Amino acid sequence: MARTALYAGSFDPITNGHLDVVRQAARLADRLVLAIGIHPGKTPLFSADERLAMLKDVCGPVAKQAGAELSCVTFGDLVISLAQRERATILVRGLRDATDFDYEMQMAGMNGAMAPDISTVFLPASPAVRPITATLVRQIGKMGGDITSFVPTAVAARMKAKLGGA
C-alpha cells in the first residue's frame, strides 16, 4: 500500500525552510501532497495559482529525485479533512524551535483526536534554515532587502517581479 504524506502551509512564498521539509518528507512517502491553505481573511502576496505553480516548479524535482509522486492542492477547511480526502496517513510538520513544537503538539493532539489513523510526523529544520519564515521573507522583500539566501532562485525572481524590482 502506498504511503501518502500531507504537508500543509500558506507557502507565501515558498522558502528554503519549506524546501528543507519537503526534501525530508519526500523520503518518507510514496506520494507527497503539498497543500496551500486558503483563508478568506488573509491577503497573500501571491495568488493561490501562483503559489501552486511555485510549489510544482521548486518541489517537483525534489520529490522526483526522492522517488515520491508530488501533488499540489489548495484547501479551505480543516487540514485533517483534507488528509482524509487525500488518503494521507502522515501529516508532516516542520519544526524550527520550541515555539513551533508547543503549537504543533497541540495541533497534533487535536488532529489525532479527530482522526486517530493519521499520524503527525515532526521534521526538524536544518540549522541553516531555522530562522527563515515566509513572513520575514515578505517583509524583507517589500522593504527592498536581499532575499536570495532565504528562498529558491525561481521564487526570488517571482518576488522581484511581483514587488517591482525590490
PDB file of C-alpha atoms in Angstrom:
ATOM      1  CA  MET A   1       0.000   0.000   0.000  1.00  0.00           C
ATOM      2  CA  ALA A   2       1.367   3.404  -0.984  1.00  0.00           C
ATOM      3  CA  ARG A   3       2.170   5.778   1.875  1.00  0.00           C
ATOM      4  CA  THR A   4       0.806   9.313   1.418  1.00  0.00           C
ATOM      5  CA  ALA A   5       2.087  12.270   3.435  1.00  0.00           C
ATOM      6  CA  LEU A   6       0.478  15.705   3.513  1.00  0.00           C
ATOM      7  CA  TYR A   7       2.369  18.944   4.219  1.00  0.00           C
ATOM      8  CA  ALA A   8       0.123  21.974   4.545  1.00  0.00           C
ATOM      9  CA  GLY A   9       1.010  25.645   4.792  1.00  0.00           C
ATOM     10  CA  SER A  10       0.469  29.047   3.240  1.00  0.00           C
ATOM     11  CA  PHE A  11       3.698  28.844   1.198  1.00  0.00           C
ATOM     12  CA  ASP A  12       3.552  32.598   0.608  1.00  0.00           C
ATOM     13  CA  PRO A  13       6.250  32.412  -0.602  1.00  0.00           C
ATOM     14  CA  ILE A  14       7.869  29.005  -0.523  1.00  0.00           C
ATOM     15  CA  THR A  15      11.135  29.365   1.394  1.00  0.00           C
ATOM     16  CA  ASN A  16      14.301  27.329   1.712  1.00  0.00           C
ATOM     17  CA  GLY A  17      12.858  26.195   5.043  1.00  0.00           C
ATOM     18  CA  HIS A  18       9.785  24.767   3.308  1.00  0.00           C
ATOM     19  CA  LEU A  19      12.029  23.124   0.729  1.00  0.00           C
ATOM     20  CA  ASP A  20      14.092  21.546   3.523  1.00  0.00           C
ATOM     21  CA  VAL A  21      10.927  19.960   4.977  1.00  0.00           C
ATOM     22  CA  VAL A  22       9.761  18.828   1.515  1.00  0.00           C
ATOM     23  CA  ARG A  23      13.144  17.193   0.894  1.00  0.00           C
ATOM     24  CA  GLN A  24      12.842  15.231   4.143  1.00  0.00           C
ATOM     25  CA  ALA A  25       9.145  14.378   3.682  1.00  0.00           C
ATOM     26  CA  ALA A  26       9.622  13.094   0.134  1.00  0.00           C
ATOM     27  CA  ARG A  27      11.919  10.403   1.513  1.00  0.00           C
ATOM     28  CA  LEU A  28       9.194   9.212   3.924  1.00  0.00           C
ATOM     29  CA  ALA A  29       6.328   8.718   1.488  1.00  0.00           C
ATOM     30  CA  ASP A  30       5.480   7.299  -1.906  1.00  0.00           C
ATOM     31  CA  ARG A  31       3.193  10.276  -2.504  1.00  0.00           C
ATOM     32  CA  LEU A  32       3.594  13.767  -1.064  1.00  0.00           C
ATOM     33  CA  VAL A  33       0.687  16.207  -1.119  1.00  0.00           C
ATOM     34  CA  LEU A  34       1.596  19.874  -0.668  1.00  0.00           C
ATOM     35  CA  ALA A  35      -1.491  21.772   0.395  1.00  0.00           C
ATOM     36  CA  ILE A  36      -1.966  25.530   0.322  1.00  0.00           C
ATOM     37  CA  GLY A  37      -4.425  26.758   2.922  1.00  0.00           C
ATOM     38  CA  ILE A  38      -6.798  29.401   1.613  1.00  0.00           C
ATOM     39  CA  HIS A  39      -8.108  31.741   4.289  1.00  0.00           C
ATOM     40  CA  PRO A  40     -10.609  34.434   3.226  1.00  0.00           C
ATOM     41  CA  GLY A  41      -9.428  36.895   5.887  1.00  0.00           C
ATOM     42  CA  LYS A  42      -5.804  36.883   4.724  1.00  0.00           C
ATOM     43  CA  THR A  43      -4.336  38.810   1.817  1.00  0.00           C
ATOM     44  CA  PRO A  44      -1.396  36.821   0.467  1.00  0.00           C
ATOM     45  CA  LEU A  45       1.383  38.301  -1.637  1.00  0.00           C
ATOM     46  CA  PHE A  46       0.941  35.545  -4.235  1.00  0.00           C
ATOM     47  CA  SER A  47      -2.360  34.159  -5.508  1.00  0.00           C
ATOM     48  CA  ALA A  48      -3.199  30.516  -4.898  1.00  0.00           C
ATOM     49  CA  ASP A  49      -2.442  29.738  -8.560  1.00  0.00           C
ATOM     50  CA  GLU A  50       0.949  31.452  -8.336  1.00  0.00           C
ATOM     51  CA  ARG A  51       1.800  29.516  -5.177  1.00  0.00           C
ATOM     52  CA  LEU A  52       0.710  26.231  -6.781  1.00  0.00           C
ATOM     53  CA  ALA A  53       2.959  26.956  -9.764  1.00  0.00           C
ATOM     54  CA  MET A  54       5.916  27.766  -7.488  1.00  0.00           C
ATOM     55  CA  LEU A  55       5.403  24.586  -5.468  1.00  0.00           C
ATOM     56  CA  LYS A  56       5.319  22.452  -8.617  1.00  0.00           C
ATOM     57  CA  ASP A  57       8.373  24.192 -10.111  1.00  0.00           C
ATOM     58  CA  VAL A  58      10.505  24.109  -6.972  1.00  0.00           C
ATOM     59  CA  CYS A  59       9.376  20.916  -5.246  1.00  0.00           C
ATOM     60  CA  GLY A  60       8.651  18.727  -8.263  1.00  0.00           C
ATOM     61  CA  PRO A  61      12.311  17.916  -8.957  1.00  0.00           C
ATOM     62  CA  VAL A  62      12.995  17.313  -5.245  1.00  0.00           C
ATOM     63  CA  ALA A  63      10.129  14.820  -4.960  1.00  0.00           C
ATOM     64  CA  LYS A  64      11.116  13.125  -8.207  1.00  0.00           C
ATOM     65  CA  GLN A  65      14.709  12.709  -7.032  1.00  0.00           C
ATOM     66  CA  ALA A  66      13.423  11.060  -3.825  1.00  0.00           C
ATOM     67  CA  GLY A  67      11.116   8.777  -5.809  1.00  0.00           C
ATOM     68  CA  ALA A  68       7.901  10.340  -4.495  1.00  0.00           C
ATOM     69  CA  GLU A  69       4.893  11.366  -6.544  1.00  0.00           C
ATOM     70  CA  LEU A  70       4.022  15.030  -5.917  1.00  0.00           C
ATOM     71  CA  SER A  71       0.543  16.550  -5.799  1.00  0.00           C
ATOM     72  CA  CYS A  72      -0.163  20.212  -5.086  1.00  0.00           C
ATOM     73  CA  VAL A  73      -3.637  21.293  -3.970  1.00  0.00           C
ATOM     74  CA  THR A  74      -5.489  24.099  -2.219  1.00  0.00           C
ATOM     75  CA  PHE A  75      -7.968  23.758   0.628  1.00  0.00           C
ATOM     76  CA  GLY A  76     -10.174  25.952   2.776  1.00  0.00           C
ATOM     77  CA  ASP A  77     -11.271  23.558   5.503  1.00  0.00           C
ATOM     78  CA  LEU A  78      -9.526  21.539   8.211  1.00  0.00           C
ATOM     79  CA  VAL A  79      -6.154  20.004   7.350  1.00  0.00           C
ATOM     80  CA  ILE A  80      -7.331  16.721   8.828  1.00  0.00           C
ATOM     81  CA  SER A  81     -10.359  16.712   6.494  1.00  0.00           C
ATOM     82  CA  LEU A  82      -8.070  17.234   3.514  1.00  0.00           C
ATOM     83  CA  ALA A  83      -5.767  14.472   4.762  1.00  0.00           C
ATOM     84  CA  GLN A  84      -8.725  12.093   4.862  1.00  0.00           C
ATOM     85  CA  ARG A  85      -9.812  13.071   1.335  1.00  0.00           C
ATOM     86  CA  GLU A  86      -6.255  12.568   0.049  1.00  0.00           C
ATOM     87  CA  ARG A  87      -5.982   9.246   1.950  1.00  0.00           C
ATOM     88  CA  ALA A  88      -2.892  10.521   3.752  1.00  0.00           C
ATOM     89  CA  THR A  89      -1.642   8.538   6.728  1.00  0.00           C
ATOM     90  CA  ILE A  90       1.017  11.088   7.667  1.00  0.00           C
ATOM     91  CA  LEU A  91       0.730  14.802   8.439  1.00  0.00           C
ATOM     92  CA  VAL A  92       4.131  16.447   8.041  1.00  0.00           C
ATOM     93  CA  ARG A  93       5.049  19.430  10.186  1.00  0.00           C
ATOM     94  CA  GLY A  94       8.348  21.287  10.176  1.00  0.00           C
ATOM     95  CA  LEU A  95       9.809  22.474  13.462  1.00  0.00           C
ATOM     96  CA  ARG A  96      12.200  25.406  13.777  1.00  0.00           C
ATOM     97  CA  ASP A  97      12.181  25.889  17.540  1.00  0.00           C
ATOM     98  CA  ALA A  98      10.396  25.214  20.831  1.00  0.00           C
ATOM     99  CA  THR A  99       7.627  27.695  19.990  1.00  0.00           C
ATOM    100  CA  ASP A 100       6.790  25.684  16.862  1.00  0.00           C
ATOM    101  CA  PHE A 101       6.926  22.487  18.918  1.00  0.00           C
ATOM    102  CA  ASP A 102       4.456  23.717  21.543  1.00  0.00           C
ATOM    103  CA  TYR A 103       1.939  24.855  18.913  1.00  0.00           C
ATOM    104  CA  GLU A 104       2.373  21.769  16.726  1.00  0.00           C
ATOM    105  CA  MET A 105       1.937  19.414  19.698  1.00  0.00           C
ATOM    106  CA  GLN A 106      -1.469  20.981  20.377  1.00  0.00           C
ATOM    107  CA  MET A 107      -2.436  20.629  16.720  1.00  0.00           C
ATOM    108  CA  ALA A 108      -1.205  17.032  16.606  1.00  0.00           C
ATOM    109  CA  GLY A 109      -3.294  16.225  19.665  1.00  0.00           C
ATOM    110  CA  MET A 110      -6.448  17.721  18.200  1.00  0.00           C
ATOM    111  CA  ASN A 111      -5.876  16.108  14.793  1.00  0.00           C
ATOM    112  CA  GLY A 112      -5.175  12.775  16.475  1.00  0.00           C
ATOM    113  CA  ALA A 113      -8.453  13.014  18.385  1.00  0.00           C
ATOM    114  CA  MET A 114     -10.358  13.682  15.136  1.00  0.00           C
ATOM    115  CA  ALA A 115      -8.520  11.103  13.022  1.00  0.00           C
ATOM    116  CA  PRO A 116      -6.542   8.564  15.087  1.00  0.00           C
ATOM    117  CA  ASP A 117      -5.428   6.704  11.954  1.00  0.00           C
ATOM    118  CA  ILE A 118      -3.406   9.714  10.738  1.00  0.00           C
ATOM    119  CA  SER A 119      -0.028  10.287  12.401  1.00  0.00           C
ATOM    120  CA  THR A 120       1.732  13.621  12.708  1.00  0.00           C
ATOM    121  CA  VAL A 121       5.448  13.476  11.961  1.00  0.00           C
ATOM    122  CA  PHE A 122       7.650  16.357  13.085  1.00  0.00           C
ATOM    123  CA  LEU A 123      10.664  17.117  10.905  1.00  0.00           C
ATOM    124  CA  PRO A 124      13.322  19.366  12.411  1.00  0.00           C
ATOM    125  CA  ALA A 125      14.572  22.207  10.244  1.00  0.00           C
ATOM    126  CA  SER A 126      18.201  22.057   9.238  1.00  0.00           C
ATOM    127  CA  PRO A 127      20.293  24.615  11.169  1.00  0.00           C
ATOM    128  CA  ALA A 128      20.871  26.815   8.106  1.00  0.00           C
ATOM    129  CA  VAL A 129      17.134  27.378   7.529  1.00  0.00           C
ATOM    130  CA  ARG A 130      15.819  27.551  11.111  1.00  0.00           C
ATOM    131  CA  PRO A 131      15.465  31.350  11.255  1.00  0.00           C
ATOM    132  CA  ILE A 132      13.601  31.611   7.929  1.00  0.00           C
ATOM    133  CA  THR A 133       9.891  32.428   7.944  1.00  0.00           C
ATOM    134  CA  ALA A 134       7.721  33.376   4.996  1.00  0.00           C
ATOM    135  CA  THR A 135       6.513  36.416   6.940  1.00  0.00           C
ATOM    136  CA  LEU A 136      10.064  37.730   7.388  1.00  0.00           C
ATOM    137  CA  VAL A 137      10.901  36.977   3.745  1.00  0.00           C
ATOM    138  CA  ARG A 138       7.872  39.014   2.609  1.00  0.00           C
ATOM    139  CA  GLN A 139       8.816  41.908   4.900  1.00  0.00           C
ATOM    140  CA  ILE A 140      12.441  41.923   3.746  1.00  0.00           C
ATOM    141  CA  GLY A 141      11.370  41.738   0.096  1.00  0.00           C
ATOM    142  CA  LYS A 142       8.812  44.535   0.441  1.00  0.00           C
ATOM    143  CA  MET A 143      11.455  46.773   2.022  1.00  0.00           C
ATOM    144  CA  GLY A 144      13.909  46.158  -0.817  1.00  0.00           C
ATOM    145  CA  GLY A 145      16.165  43.723   1.025  1.00  0.00           C
ATOM    146  CA  ASP A 146      18.018  40.792  -0.491  1.00  0.00           C
ATOM    147  CA  ILE A 147      16.002  37.580  -0.054  1.00  0.00           C
ATOM    148  CA  THR A 148      18.114  35.353  -2.295  1.00  0.00           C
ATOM    149  CA  SER A 149      19.604  33.323   0.561  1.00  0.00           C
ATOM    150  CA  PHE A 150      16.143  32.599   2.030  1.00  0.00           C
ATOM    151  CA  VAL A 151      14.190  31.357  -0.997  1.00  0.00           C
ATOM    152  CA  PRO A 152      14.848  29.204  -4.072  1.00  0.00           C
ATOM    153  CA  THR A 153      16.143  31.140  -7.109  1.00  0.00           C
ATOM    154  CA  ALA A 154      12.859  30.817  -9.038  1.00  0.00           C
ATOM    155  CA  VAL A 155      10.916  32.204  -6.058  1.00  0.00           C
ATOM    156  CA  ALA A 156      13.323  35.129  -5.659  1.00  0.00           C
ATOM    157  CA  ALA A 157      12.755  36.018  -9.328  1.00  0.00           C
ATOM    158  CA  ARG A 158       8.978  35.872  -8.900  1.00  0.00           C
ATOM    159  CA  MET A 159       9.153  38.039  -5.786  1.00  0.00           C
ATOM    160  CA  LYS A 160      11.341  40.561  -7.554  1.00  0.00           C
ATOM    161  CA  ALA A 161       8.842  40.734 -10.433  1.00  0.00           C
ATOM    162  CA  LYS A 162       5.875  40.939  -8.042  1.00  0.00           C
ATOM    163  CA  LEU A 163       7.420  43.676  -5.906  1.00  0.00           C
ATOM    164  CA  GLY A 164       8.676  45.749  -8.810  1.00  0.00           C
ATOM    165  CA  GLY A 165      12.362  45.040  -8.633  1.00  0.00           C
ATOM    166  CA  ALA A 166      12.760  45.118  -4.882  1.00  0.00           C
TER     167      ALA A 166
END
